[in-house]
Every structure is written in C-alpha cells, then in structure tokens.
XYZ file of C-alpha atoms in Angstrom:
671
model
C 167.573 -19.288 95.539
C 164.712 -21.791 95.254
C 161.209 -21.373 96.656
C 160.498 -23.435 99.764
C 156.875 -24.558 99.918
C 155.866 -25.553 103.411
C 153.398 -28.113 102.158
C 151.729 -29.091 98.927
C 148.993 -31.361 100.213
C 146.673 -30.774 97.248
C 144.642 -33.863 96.322
C 144.809 -35.275 92.812
C 141.017 -35.556 92.381
C 140.494 -32.093 90.902
C 137.292 -30.711 89.466
C 136.586 -31.159 85.790
C 138.990 -29.026 83.816
C 141.593 -29.020 86.587
C 143.064 -32.315 85.476
C 143.976 -30.785 82.145
C 146.584 -28.136 81.481
C 146.693 -25.492 84.237
C 144.977 -22.279 83.229
C 147.918 -20.415 84.803
C 151.401 -21.918 84.872
C 154.406 -19.960 86.133
C 157.918 -21.330 85.938
C 160.986 -19.703 87.484
C 159.376 -16.242 87.392
C 161.659 -13.419 88.401
C 160.826 -9.743 88.574
C 163.427 -7.029 89.044
C 162.664 -3.336 89.502
C 165.261 -0.738 88.633
C 165.628 2.497 90.588
C 168.356 4.362 88.769
C 171.438 2.194 89.068
C 169.882 0.102 91.847
C 168.253 -3.203 90.856
C 165.822 -4.810 93.320
C 164.598 -8.341 92.640
C 161.103 -8.770 94.097
C 160.251 -12.274 92.859
C 163.013 -14.879 93.067
C 162.398 -17.718 90.630
C 158.795 -18.364 91.625
C 156.815 -21.321 90.155
C 153.083 -21.850 90.529
C 150.218 -23.731 88.835
C 146.575 -22.709 89.107
C 143.879 -24.850 87.535
C 140.582 -23.672 86.154
C 137.836 -23.458 88.743
C 140.121 -23.092 91.766
C 139.614 -20.541 94.530
C 143.155 -19.537 95.508
C 144.194 -17.003 98.120
C 147.650 -15.516 97.611
C 148.584 -14.266 101.037
C 151.530 -12.260 102.283
C 152.553 -9.203 104.221
C 153.193 -5.843 102.633
C 156.307 -6.037 100.464
C 156.178 -9.807 100.132
C 155.611 -9.633 96.357
C 151.968 -10.737 96.245
C 150.753 -7.623 94.398
C 153.630 -7.923 91.929
C 152.623 -11.527 91.343
C 149.006 -10.503 90.744
C 150.096 -7.873 88.221
C 152.150 -10.471 86.361
C 149.315 -13.009 86.353
C 146.856 -10.353 85.155
C 149.244 -9.261 82.363
C 149.432 -5.754 83.785
C 153.191 -6.240 84.061
C 155.694 -8.627 82.533
C 158.333 -10.775 84.266
C 162.020 -10.024 83.960
C 162.619 -13.688 83.197
C 160.816 -16.986 83.373
C 157.881 -18.642 81.630
C 154.206 -17.712 81.981
C 151.773 -19.986 80.165
C 148.090 -19.116 80.152
C 145.761 -21.938 79.173
C 148.751 -23.704 77.652
C 150.077 -20.788 75.582
C 153.213 -18.774 76.410
C 152.239 -15.149 77.135
C 155.258 -13.660 78.930
C 156.622 -12.047 75.770
C 153.351 -10.750 74.296
C 153.245 -7.145 73.094
C 151.067 -4.465 74.748
C 148.064 -4.904 72.440
C 148.110 -8.698 72.590
C 148.252 -8.524 76.388
C 145.328 -6.072 76.370
C 143.274 -8.455 74.207
C 143.955 -11.354 76.562
C 143.099 -9.242 79.626
C 139.882 -8.253 77.899
C 138.789 -11.820 77.152
C 140.121 -13.806 80.107
C 140.487 -11.651 83.205
C 138.284 -9.615 85.466
C 139.825 -7.284 88.051
C 138.379 -6.365 91.444
C 140.398 -3.648 93.192
C 140.567 -2.640 96.823
C 139.762 0.989 95.941
C 137.130 -0.081 93.353
C 138.707 2.080 90.593
C 135.374 3.232 89.200
C 135.204 6.267 86.929
C 133.604 9.011 89.053
C 131.975 10.782 86.088
C 130.202 7.638 84.838
C 127.099 5.860 86.112
C 127.220 2.350 87.558
C 125.938 0.960 84.254
C 128.560 2.836 82.214
C 131.333 1.589 84.516
C 130.186 -2.002 84.067
C 129.927 -1.548 80.274
C 133.560 -0.457 79.900
C 135.188 -3.851 79.130
C 132.515 -4.601 76.519
C 133.282 -1.354 74.691
C 136.795 -2.584 73.973
C 135.419 -6.012 73.073
C 133.375 -4.434 70.271
C 129.967 -5.322 71.744
C 127.167 -3.115 70.319
C 125.817 -0.504 72.688
C 122.391 -2.078 73.140
C 123.805 -5.521 73.900
C 126.373 -4.322 76.380
C 123.837 -2.145 78.201
C 121.451 -5.065 78.526
C 124.214 -7.288 79.903
C 125.400 -4.591 82.329
C 121.872 -4.095 83.649
C 121.451 -7.849 83.996
C 124.672 -8.168 86.014
C 123.837 -5.212 88.261
C 120.355 -6.582 88.881
C 121.811 -9.989 89.681
C 124.149 -8.381 92.207
C 121.319 -6.484 93.904
C 121.892 -3.072 92.323
C 118.904 -2.933 90.026
C 117.762 0.331 91.629
C 121.236 1.920 91.544
C 122.105 1.600 87.847
C 122.081 5.331 87.127
C 123.920 6.304 90.308
C 127.499 7.531 90.154
C 130.171 6.016 92.434
C 129.965 8.942 94.878
C 126.287 8.107 95.377
C 127.016 4.495 96.309
C 128.298 2.916 99.510
C 131.619 1.079 99.605
C 129.935 -2.300 99.368
C 127.797 -1.173 96.457
C 130.846 0.199 94.642
C 132.608 -3.122 95.069
C 129.571 -4.887 93.613
C 129.799 -2.607 90.577
C 133.476 -3.552 90.337
C 132.534 -7.245 90.425
C 129.919 -6.733 87.714
C 132.555 -5.007 85.578
C 134.905 -7.959 86.093
C 132.181 -10.304 84.783
C 131.189 -8.158 81.795
C 133.308 -10.049 79.255
C 133.003 -13.406 80.996
C 135.806 -13.140 83.557
C 137.116 -16.693 83.423
C 139.763 -15.625 85.947
C 138.792 -13.105 88.628
C 141.718 -11.276 90.233
C 140.580 -9.730 93.502
C 143.167 -7.436 95.093
C 142.274 -6.934 98.775
C 138.564 -6.752 97.825
C 137.448 -6.347 101.445
C 140.250 -4.044 102.577
C 138.226 -0.819 102.273
C 134.909 -2.298 103.499
C 133.241 -2.784 106.854
C 132.843 -6.339 108.127
C 129.267 -6.766 106.851
C 130.051 -5.499 103.346
C 133.249 -7.549 103.343
C 131.327 -10.712 104.177
C 128.870 -9.976 101.350
C 131.710 -9.519 98.856
C 133.357 -12.768 99.953
C 130.041 -14.582 99.539
C 129.795 -13.187 96.006
C 133.279 -14.530 95.266
C 132.236 -17.951 96.576
C 129.138 -17.840 94.386
C 131.249 -16.947 91.344
C 133.608 -19.813 92.116
C 130.645 -22.183 92.396
C 129.586 -20.974 88.927
C 132.978 -22.031 87.532
C 135.039 -18.847 87.719
C 138.657 -19.184 88.769
C 139.215 -16.862 91.724
C 142.599 -15.445 92.747
C 142.286 -13.535 95.989
C 145.188 -11.276 97.018
C 145.151 -10.536 100.742
C 147.232 -10.080 103.859
C 144.349 -11.073 106.157
C 144.491 -14.649 107.467
C 140.738 -14.718 108.129
C 139.948 -13.680 104.559
C 142.487 -16.125 103.123
C 141.019 -18.948 105.198
C 137.796 -18.703 103.176
C 139.613 -19.819 100.014
C 139.983 -23.460 99.026
C 143.719 -23.141 98.553
C 146.192 -20.793 100.236
C 149.499 -19.802 98.660
C 151.645 -17.863 101.104
C 154.453 -15.607 99.850
C 157.307 -14.131 101.820
C 160.221 -12.135 100.373
C 159.330 -13.090 96.816
C 159.200 -16.835 97.511
C 156.328 -19.253 98.005
C 156.778 -20.619 101.511
C 153.476 -22.460 101.745
C 150.985 -23.913 99.234
C 148.206 -25.904 100.845
C 144.629 -26.964 100.257
C 142.012 -26.052 102.831
C 140.032 -28.930 104.297
C 136.597 -29.035 102.671
C 133.527 -28.765 104.933
C 131.896 -32.129 105.593
C 128.603 -31.143 104.013
C 130.180 -29.507 100.996
C 129.299 -31.027 97.646
C 131.464 -30.704 94.573
C 130.328 -27.860 92.314
C 128.117 -28.956 89.436
C 129.176 -26.102 87.163
C 132.302 -26.737 85.059
C 135.078 -24.108 85.044
C 134.471 -21.051 82.889
C 136.825 -21.325 79.910
C 138.709 -18.221 78.786
C 137.623 -16.734 75.470
C 140.090 -16.347 72.650
C 140.329 -12.860 71.076
C 138.497 -12.820 67.759
C 138.983 -10.196 65.071
C 135.222 -9.841 64.778
C 135.089 -8.763 68.419
C 137.310 -5.745 68.120
C 140.791 -7.111 67.630
C 141.130 -4.854 64.616
C 140.408 -1.113 64.454
C 137.439 0.246 62.587
C 134.546 2.673 62.580
C 133.250 1.222 65.857
C 136.464 2.140 67.682
C 136.439 5.682 66.247
C 132.774 6.174 67.145
C 133.243 4.941 70.696
C 136.385 7.075 71.109
C 134.409 10.128 70.035
C 131.563 9.312 72.412
C 133.934 8.835 75.351
C 135.777 12.052 74.433
C 132.550 14.070 74.485
C 131.584 12.501 77.811
C 134.988 13.370 79.293
C 134.729 16.970 78.085
C 131.201 17.314 79.469
C 132.339 16.074 82.857
C 134.660 19.083 83.231
C 132.850 21.901 81.473
C 134.845 24.772 82.990
C 138.190 23.370 81.850
C 136.725 22.596 78.423
C 135.439 26.147 78.038
C 138.770 27.643 79.080
C 140.595 25.390 76.632
C 138.122 26.298 73.898
C 138.875 29.945 74.539
C 142.422 29.667 73.191
C 141.282 28.070 69.923
C 138.364 30.485 69.593
C 140.669 33.471 69.973
C 143.185 32.012 67.520
C 140.655 31.267 64.794
C 138.768 34.528 65.317
C 142.032 36.465 65.037
C 142.970 34.704 61.787
C 139.619 35.595 60.236
C 139.515 39.145 61.577
C 143.171 40.079 60.960
C 143.204 38.932 57.369
C 140.002 40.911 56.709
C 140.875 44.083 58.598
C 144.357 44.966 57.358
C 144.561 48.519 58.611
C 143.516 47.734 62.164
C 145.919 44.829 62.416
C 148.717 46.898 60.878
C 148.179 49.637 63.472
C 148.355 47.046 66.244
C 151.724 45.797 64.970
C 153.096 49.338 64.665
C 152.032 50.067 68.240
C 153.988 47.006 69.405
C 157.079 48.131 67.525
C 156.750 51.637 68.970
C 156.640 50.163 72.473
C 160.270 49.070 72.005
C 161.299 52.746 72.104
C 161.377 55.432 69.425
C 164.270 57.399 70.966
C 166.946 54.704 70.610
C 169.980 54.414 68.357
C 171.561 50.985 67.953
C 175.251 51.091 67.097
C 176.607 47.825 65.714
C 179.874 46.765 64.050
C 179.374 46.703 60.316
C 182.467 47.123 58.152
C 182.662 43.962 56.020
C 186.418 44.260 55.430
C 187.444 44.421 59.085
C 186.989 40.988 60.594
C 188.945 38.724 62.845
C 190.338 35.449 61.618
C 187.460 33.576 63.297
C 184.902 35.633 61.409
C 183.709 37.763 64.349
C 183.358 41.490 63.744
C 185.199 43.329 66.544
C 185.210 47.080 66.069
C 183.268 48.460 69.054
C 184.632 48.678 72.604
C 183.209 49.879 75.895
C 185.247 53.102 75.654
C 183.185 54.059 72.590
C 180.072 54.126 74.761
C 181.792 56.356 77.323
C 182.743 58.771 74.565
C 179.197 58.820 73.138
C 177.818 59.649 76.590
C 179.673 62.978 76.487
C 177.701 64.155 73.431
C 174.684 66.473 73.786
C 171.109 65.029 73.832
C 172.420 61.676 75.113
C 170.575 60.209 78.105
C 172.432 56.885 78.158
C 174.948 54.870 76.132
C 174.945 51.189 77.045
C 177.512 48.725 75.632
C 176.282 45.145 75.408
C 177.799 41.742 74.676
C 175.147 38.991 74.512
C 176.254 35.382 74.286
C 175.012 31.868 74.947
C 175.557 30.384 78.409
C 174.398 27.412 80.430
C 173.023 28.171 83.873
C 173.123 25.422 86.476
C 171.204 25.280 89.751
C 171.656 22.077 91.755
C 171.122 19.318 89.148
C 169.108 21.476 86.731
C 170.775 22.909 83.582
C 169.231 25.483 81.261
C 170.629 27.077 78.085
C 169.929 30.787 77.685
C 171.617 34.093 76.792
C 173.770 36.227 79.082
C 174.074 39.929 78.269
C 177.188 41.631 79.628
C 176.255 45.306 80.007
C 176.421 48.332 82.308
C 174.319 49.787 85.101
C 172.367 52.086 82.751
C 170.680 49.206 80.908
C 167.300 49.432 82.768
C 167.146 53.181 82.124
C 167.981 52.953 78.430
C 165.488 50.169 77.749
C 162.810 51.376 80.200
C 162.926 47.964 81.865
C 162.740 48.093 85.681
C 163.778 45.405 88.134
C 160.920 43.477 89.722
C 162.794 42.035 92.704
C 166.123 42.920 94.263
C 168.505 45.309 92.513
C 170.284 45.788 89.208
C 174.066 45.917 89.498
C 175.635 49.369 89.827
C 178.734 51.079 88.448
C 180.886 49.843 91.345
C 179.921 46.253 90.487
C 181.059 46.864 86.916
C 184.347 48.411 88.027
C 185.092 45.670 90.548
C 184.305 42.752 88.192
C 181.596 41.608 90.627
C 180.242 38.076 89.971
C 176.592 39.091 90.246
C 173.650 38.404 87.936
C 170.116 39.653 87.299
C 167.737 37.050 85.860
C 164.852 37.342 83.414
C 161.532 35.818 84.457
C 161.707 32.941 81.963
C 165.081 31.886 83.366
C 163.697 32.074 86.924
C 160.742 29.864 86.020
C 163.012 27.246 84.463
C 165.811 27.055 87.042
C 163.900 28.033 90.212
C 160.456 26.459 89.667
C 159.871 25.944 93.398
C 161.596 29.066 94.721
C 159.441 32.224 94.776
C 162.405 34.551 95.429
C 165.814 33.515 94.032
C 167.525 36.744 95.140
C 170.608 35.865 97.184
C 170.977 32.386 95.701
C 174.089 31.302 93.810
C 174.089 29.898 90.274
C 176.766 28.622 87.909
C 177.121 30.338 84.540
C 179.386 28.192 82.359
C 180.588 26.639 85.658
C 181.472 30.061 87.132
C 179.608 31.006 90.355
C 177.440 34.129 90.303
C 175.149 35.512 92.990
C 171.614 36.461 91.957
C 170.909 40.042 93.094
C 167.742 40.785 91.155
C 164.944 39.641 88.857
C 163.782 41.734 85.894
C 160.109 42.570 85.431
C 158.167 40.864 82.658
C 158.952 42.200 79.205
C 157.281 39.618 77.010
C 157.992 38.743 73.421
C 159.322 40.968 70.678
C 157.127 41.581 67.616
C 158.975 38.754 65.885
C 158.331 36.318 68.700
C 161.626 36.224 70.650
C 161.256 35.856 74.429
C 162.884 38.945 75.963
C 162.601 37.447 79.459
C 164.827 34.481 78.554
C 168.074 36.285 79.459
C 170.600 36.929 82.235
C 172.349 40.259 82.823
C 175.879 40.443 84.244
C 178.356 43.316 84.633
C 180.158 44.129 81.379
C 183.614 43.629 82.840
C 182.761 40.320 84.488
C 180.990 38.952 81.435
C 183.572 39.906 78.822
C 186.468 38.677 80.970
C 185.145 35.565 82.716
C 182.301 34.331 80.486
C 183.280 35.281 76.947
C 186.967 36.212 77.041
C 186.484 39.223 74.740
C 186.979 42.939 75.275
C 184.909 44.187 72.348
C 181.106 44.654 72.460
C 178.459 43.600 69.964
C 176.189 46.611 70.250
C 175.855 50.008 71.903
C 172.326 51.186 72.705
C 172.106 54.989 72.714
C 169.107 56.734 74.282
C 168.328 60.264 73.078
C 166.795 62.763 75.500
C 164.742 64.533 72.798
C 163.383 62.285 70.038
C 162.805 65.343 67.838
C 166.598 65.797 67.617
C 167.400 62.120 67.116
C 168.588 62.571 63.491
C 171.127 65.226 64.542
C 172.210 63.035 67.442
C 172.718 60.124 65.046
C 175.069 62.238 62.914
C 176.975 63.378 65.992
C 177.486 59.771 67.090
C 178.581 58.829 63.584
C 181.143 61.653 63.423
C 182.506 60.806 66.869
C 183.036 57.125 66.071
C 184.665 57.900 62.710
C 187.043 60.226 64.506
C 187.874 57.544 67.067
C 188.179 54.615 64.617
C 189.653 56.566 61.667
C 187.127 54.729 59.460
C 183.408 53.970 59.311
C 183.476 50.420 60.603
C 180.036 50.462 62.246
C 176.343 50.872 61.482
C 173.723 52.971 63.256
C 170.068 51.982 63.229
C 167.529 54.673 64.088
C 164.398 53.224 65.709
C 162.316 56.191 64.584
C 163.345 55.546 60.996
C 162.512 51.873 61.357
C 158.970 52.735 62.414
C 158.561 55.071 59.454
C 159.805 52.391 57.086
C 157.518 49.777 58.623
C 154.533 52.052 58.056
C 155.296 52.205 54.345
C 155.971 48.468 53.920
C 152.353 47.315 53.581
C 152.990 43.950 52.019
C 155.505 42.926 54.664
C 153.157 43.937 57.446
C 150.271 42.051 55.851
C 152.377 38.886 56.037
C 153.296 39.773 59.598
C 149.620 40.157 60.467
C 148.941 36.694 59.173
C 151.917 35.400 61.145
C 150.673 36.952 64.363
C 147.240 35.430 63.785
C 148.883 32.065 63.163
C 150.937 32.456 66.338
C 147.767 33.117 68.322
C 146.304 29.917 66.917
C 149.560 28.144 67.726
C 149.369 29.416 71.297
C 145.826 28.106 71.454
C 147.068 24.753 70.206
C 149.808 24.725 72.819
C 147.136 25.513 75.390
C 145.151 22.512 74.206
C 148.251 20.328 74.423
C 149.033 21.648 77.897
C 145.504 21.001 79.144
C 145.494 17.552 77.602
C 148.831 16.743 79.239
C 147.390 17.864 82.567
C 144.323 15.759 81.854
C 146.493 12.707 81.185
C 148.285 13.261 84.479
C 145.044 13.685 86.411
C 143.419 10.687 84.735
C 146.368 8.311 84.951
C 144.464 5.893 87.165
C 141.491 5.995 84.758
C 143.855 5.097 81.921
C 145.172 2.198 83.996
C 141.631 0.963 84.645
C 140.785 1.172 80.947
C 143.934 -0.776 80.077
C 143.144 -3.375 82.738
C 139.699 -3.871 81.187
C 141.080 -4.402 77.695
C 141.835 -1.017 76.124
C 144.687 -1.168 73.618
C 147.170 1.610 72.925
C 145.227 2.867 69.930
C 141.994 2.924 71.946
C 143.629 5.249 74.462
C 145.256 7.359 71.750
C 141.979 7.737 69.871
C 140.116 8.736 73.017
C 142.524 11.506 74.026
C 143.183 12.674 70.473
C 139.423 12.791 69.939
C 139.106 15.077 72.951
C 141.657 17.502 71.496
C 140.032 17.260 68.062
C 136.569 17.928 69.485
C 137.846 20.992 71.351
C 139.601 22.408 68.292
C 136.738 21.691 65.886
C 134.129 23.272 68.139
C 136.504 26.127 68.959
C 137.123 26.617 65.224
C 133.421 26.930 64.449
C 132.821 29.367 67.302
C 135.976 31.312 66.390
C 134.837 31.691 62.780
C 131.496 33.056 63.962
C 133.200 35.539 66.302
C 135.763 36.532 63.655
C 133.053 37.223 61.067
C 131.108 39.127 63.694
C 134.162 41.246 64.414
C 134.636 41.956 60.712
C 130.976 42.946 60.447
C 131.336 45.248 63.435
C 134.365 46.970 61.931
C 132.507 47.331 58.642
C 129.571 48.872 60.506
C 131.950 51.370 62.081
C 133.171 52.417 58.616
C 136.465 50.539 58.491
C 137.399 49.021 55.132
C 137.039 45.207 55.185
C 137.099 42.465 52.545
C 134.933 39.388 52.966
C 136.565 36.265 51.524
C 135.904 32.545 52.062
C 139.587 31.618 51.843
C 140.584 32.954 55.308
C 137.537 31.261 56.835
C 138.361 27.885 55.323
C 142.031 28.320 56.177
C 141.198 29.160 59.792
C 138.931 26.124 60.183
C 141.483 23.799 58.576
C 144.168 25.163 60.879
C 141.946 24.571 63.920
C 141.269 20.992 62.811
C 144.961 20.377 62.130
C 145.814 21.916 65.519
C 143.609 19.337 67.229
C 145.346 16.480 65.430
C 148.840 17.863 65.922
C 148.696 19.098 69.498
C 146.507 16.247 70.682
C 148.952 13.629 69.454
C 151.636 14.108 72.087
C 149.271 13.887 75.103
C 147.451 10.969 73.473
C 150.706 9.130 72.864
C 151.821 9.836 76.425
C 148.584 8.310 77.687
C 148.883 5.287 75.395
C 152.493 4.655 76.412
C 151.671 4.427 80.117
C 152.465 1.114 81.761
C 149.162 -0.315 83.104
C 150.627 -1.307 86.455
C 152.217 2.124 86.925
C 149.025 3.891 85.880
C 146.919 1.903 88.344
C 149.314 2.805 91.162
C 148.982 6.551 90.481
C 147.341 8.684 93.136
C-alpha cells in the first residue's frame, strides 16, 4: 500500500544546505511489531525527506505511527525494512554502538515528560551527553552552565528536577539536547505536559533554535502547535497523508544562520574505550549509590557479613566447628535411617529394591519406637496454569511430620485414611509455593498437576531451611505413599525408612532390634542402618573435614551476599530502566552502561570487603580476649578481600549486561 500525500507544495528555493543531500532521507520504511505470533505493521512503506535547517511538525493522532517514526529517525529503533540515509550515509543497519555514537553527535532529544535524572542537578543533567562524548569535566561544566544561563536558568543550575517547574525542566531538557551540538532536535510533544504560557515559551525557544540553524522535528497531535512549524507532515495509520509547507509571514526574512551540520564521531572524542570511560563510570556509580544510601547500606551488609565470616571462621576453628555441630544436631539425634544396601541384590535397571512399606509397619511394633516412616522421594514436574517447576515429591505416610519434627504451617497433612484410599492430595514445601503460586498467599484447596496427574493441595509445610550441606529442604512436595508409588513412580518398594526412637539413650539397642527384625523378614542383610547419634559423634572427631566445612559455610555466606548484590542490582536496573533509556538516547554505548552498573556492584563489594575485614578481625580479637584460641594469619584476610572483589565483578555482570542489552525505545517507554 503506497502513502498518499495530500499535497507537496514545498517550494524549490530552500535555505542554504537544503538544496544538497537531505539530512534525513527515508525510503519505503516499514516497521512491524511482534506480539507473540501476532505481527502488527505500524509503518507501511513510508518515504520522507527532511533537509537541514527545516522546522517540520510530524502530526497525527494517537496510534498513527508518529512516535514510531520519531524513534526510527532518532536511531532509538530500527526499521523492519527500507532505507534510512542520514546526511547521505545509510544508517538503518548500524549496530547498537554505532547508532549510539551517531545519536550522540547528531541528535538532541526533548521529551514530553522531560526525562531528567531526579538525583542529579540541572547542570549534571545537561552535562550527560558530553560525558559520553569524552569532553573533560571542566569543559562540559562550562558549556552546561553557558547553555542554562542562555536559557534563563542561571540561578537554577544546582537545583534538582523536583525543585523546578515544568517549564524550567523542559528548558533543562532543551539545554541537554544542545550539549553536543544537536544538529537535529527531536521534540516529542514538548508542550504536552506544560501550561499554555510555558508551552509558548518552549515553542519560542524551538523557533530560536531553528533560526540558529538547527533542524527541528516536532512530534505532536495538536493542530495549533503543528501550525507553528514551517512544514507539516501528517500521518494516519502509518502513512503520510499530507506533506505541506506553511505560508511564510509577510514580514519574515530568511534566516541568516546556515544549518547546523551534524558532527561525525571521532575516536578522539570517546569512540574508543579508555581510562576516561572507566573513571566516569566509577564517578556515576558512586553518585548512584549515594542517591539511595539505605539500599546501599543494606546491600553492603550482605558482603560485610560474608567477608567477616570468612575471616572469623578460618581464625576461630572451635567456635565455628561447634556451630556446625549444633546445626547437625538440629536434624534430630534420635533417628535411625534404614536404607537398601546389599550390593548383590539389584534390579536389572540398577535400582536397589529391598525395602517395602510393610517393613516399616513391622518396625513400628518394636519397643522404644515412636514412629517408622517409609519414604520414596523422586523427581516430578509440578504445573499450575502455564507455570512449570521441577522439584522432588516424597511419597510417605501420615507420621512424617512427627518423625521429623516438622509441623504444617497452613492446612493439614494427609492422614492414614488418605494413605489407605490412595487420595490424590499433596502438601507443598514453601519453596515450591513461592515458585508456582507467587501471587497466591494461600494455595490450600487449589489443584496442581504432578507429572500431569491432578492433586489437590491440602497443606503447606512450615519453613525448614537448608541442610548443613546446602540442600533446600523446603523444595519438596509430600504425597500419600500409596498414591505416590502407584500413580507417580510405579514402584512398590521404598528408598528409605526413617525410624524415631522414644529414648535416645537406648538408640543403640533399638538399632540392633531393627536390624534383627529386618534380617528375619528378608532372610539376609540387604539394608543399611545409619544412626544419627553416631554420625554426630563421628563428626566431632573429624576435625579436618569440619575445618573444610567451616570454610565452605563462610564461602556460602559470601556467595549469598553476592547473590544479594546481584538481586539488588537487578532491581536497580528495573527501577532505572527509563534512566538507562535516557542515557542511551544521549549517546551511551553498551559498554558505558555495563561499566556503570558493574562499577556500582564493584564499589559495593570492595567497600563491603574492607568493612567486613575490619569486623572479622575485631571478632577474632574479641574471641581472643575472651580466652578462645585464635590464629592470626594474613592469608584469610587477603583471600576474603579477593573474594569480595571477585564477587563484585561476577555478580555485577549479569545485571550490567541486562541493562546494556535494553532496547533504547523500550527503556524510554518504561514506567
């Protein structure tokens, strides 16, 4: 479908520079947006020429495609097909960094909502494009102050956007657009958020800029605003339906100033990456962290704790060892774990199958037995609506909460009747709930699919946390033994039997009784029994193993701190999406954005590492003062600091890359 211009009564006697190659030349531009499998073409083979020094209003109703056209002209987006030549050179296929360089040197953006950084002063907002152009700090500050003074904001340079009126904020936006020259000014509804007086002032500024030789592209839906331009291009449904010149006032004289030519990116002005970029990234990172001190301090806390724990745990072996033993003891000292163990009795598929649920019933009849719980854990996929999650289902009996001292937080655990009747019910761990019901506070009563078999959720287990070796005990689903072995796993044997002794002092005798019973039932010793009390005694004697474990726990705490940094940085990227879009629109390249956000993570981890070392050494000193044996050594300190530094690089990379990979036009549209 071809565009249908209503009229093209533009005279041939253009201003100097217009008679040459158009500064903007679009040919058969099409833009298609994809929403899943649906493709929507917004621009339908549009062609347009704009010469240097023109004042063009691109007018259309909402949804006409005018904003999409502006984004394409400003290199914030790229066409699906067609040719876009800027100042005679094809630019439609340029890569992200090349487009950023051209935006930096040729375009200035004026947005309806101003898009000023709230944490920066008016001067700092105006300076932003020059930072990415590699202009030294003193030079760019002088130019920013000159532009603000010229626009009547000489007494508002140190004010933040919240301290300025709408008209003043738009003037700051105009100054920012002119910072690198702004041969082409793209003004997107510049008066839309202003009162009539401020709007008139902004339009007068645009006229003044046009008289000085700047090419002005005004995007608007307002006929009165568009009428102030020298040329009006009207768009409807992705097509140009009218392209006409406005009649010049009788007294109007041709402008004496020639059109402002676009600059060409030069390597000396920041096209490469060097010390300047790193320094500026660090400065902006510190400024961003200072603007949200509370979040920075909370993020620092994770790194501080991690580093301090590395230093303290490696120096205070006995205290750390006691902490680990306490965690192991919390699992239960009165438990016997019966597992299949005869190496010569295996099924053809390699699975050991020597224990059955009837063995647990027989064990329950022995003296000093409080509970005997058969269990069959296996991998399953839980599905809720269109959300899938892989976890572990444990087919067991109603005595499981009693044996493991693990109560239900919400709802109920299944009972013996549910087990007997093969009831399709399930009790979820908290990690599973968080992953499959993120927006549902109480999943009890809901239905889920386990391996495509429907189960009703009747309860949610209380938080159990991680095991001493780091496994998430809350990432599990409990189902009746009969239902699970029949419908989920198709097996009648069990993988373990957990036996709870009533009196831990008699647990060794109880272990022998269980052993004798199972030998009598199986006619052979095809199982193994692990005594939790014996495990604790063995762990106490294994000093070297626990020393390694202490170091591992300290490393995990630092890892958790690093994950916290990554999480906060990801949140920061989400919250600052529009800021990222503004920085890209003013010339920031992908590496500029990556360096800024990675520098923030690195600054947090480095500072947190230094503070953590101080706290860790203080803790060691305190323990030494209290008479505990400690060993001062520089190796753990250096290791802890290196780990903190590496954590900043590693866990800052993903958020930084996410920020750098944002599409400028999408980022600018973020709320």
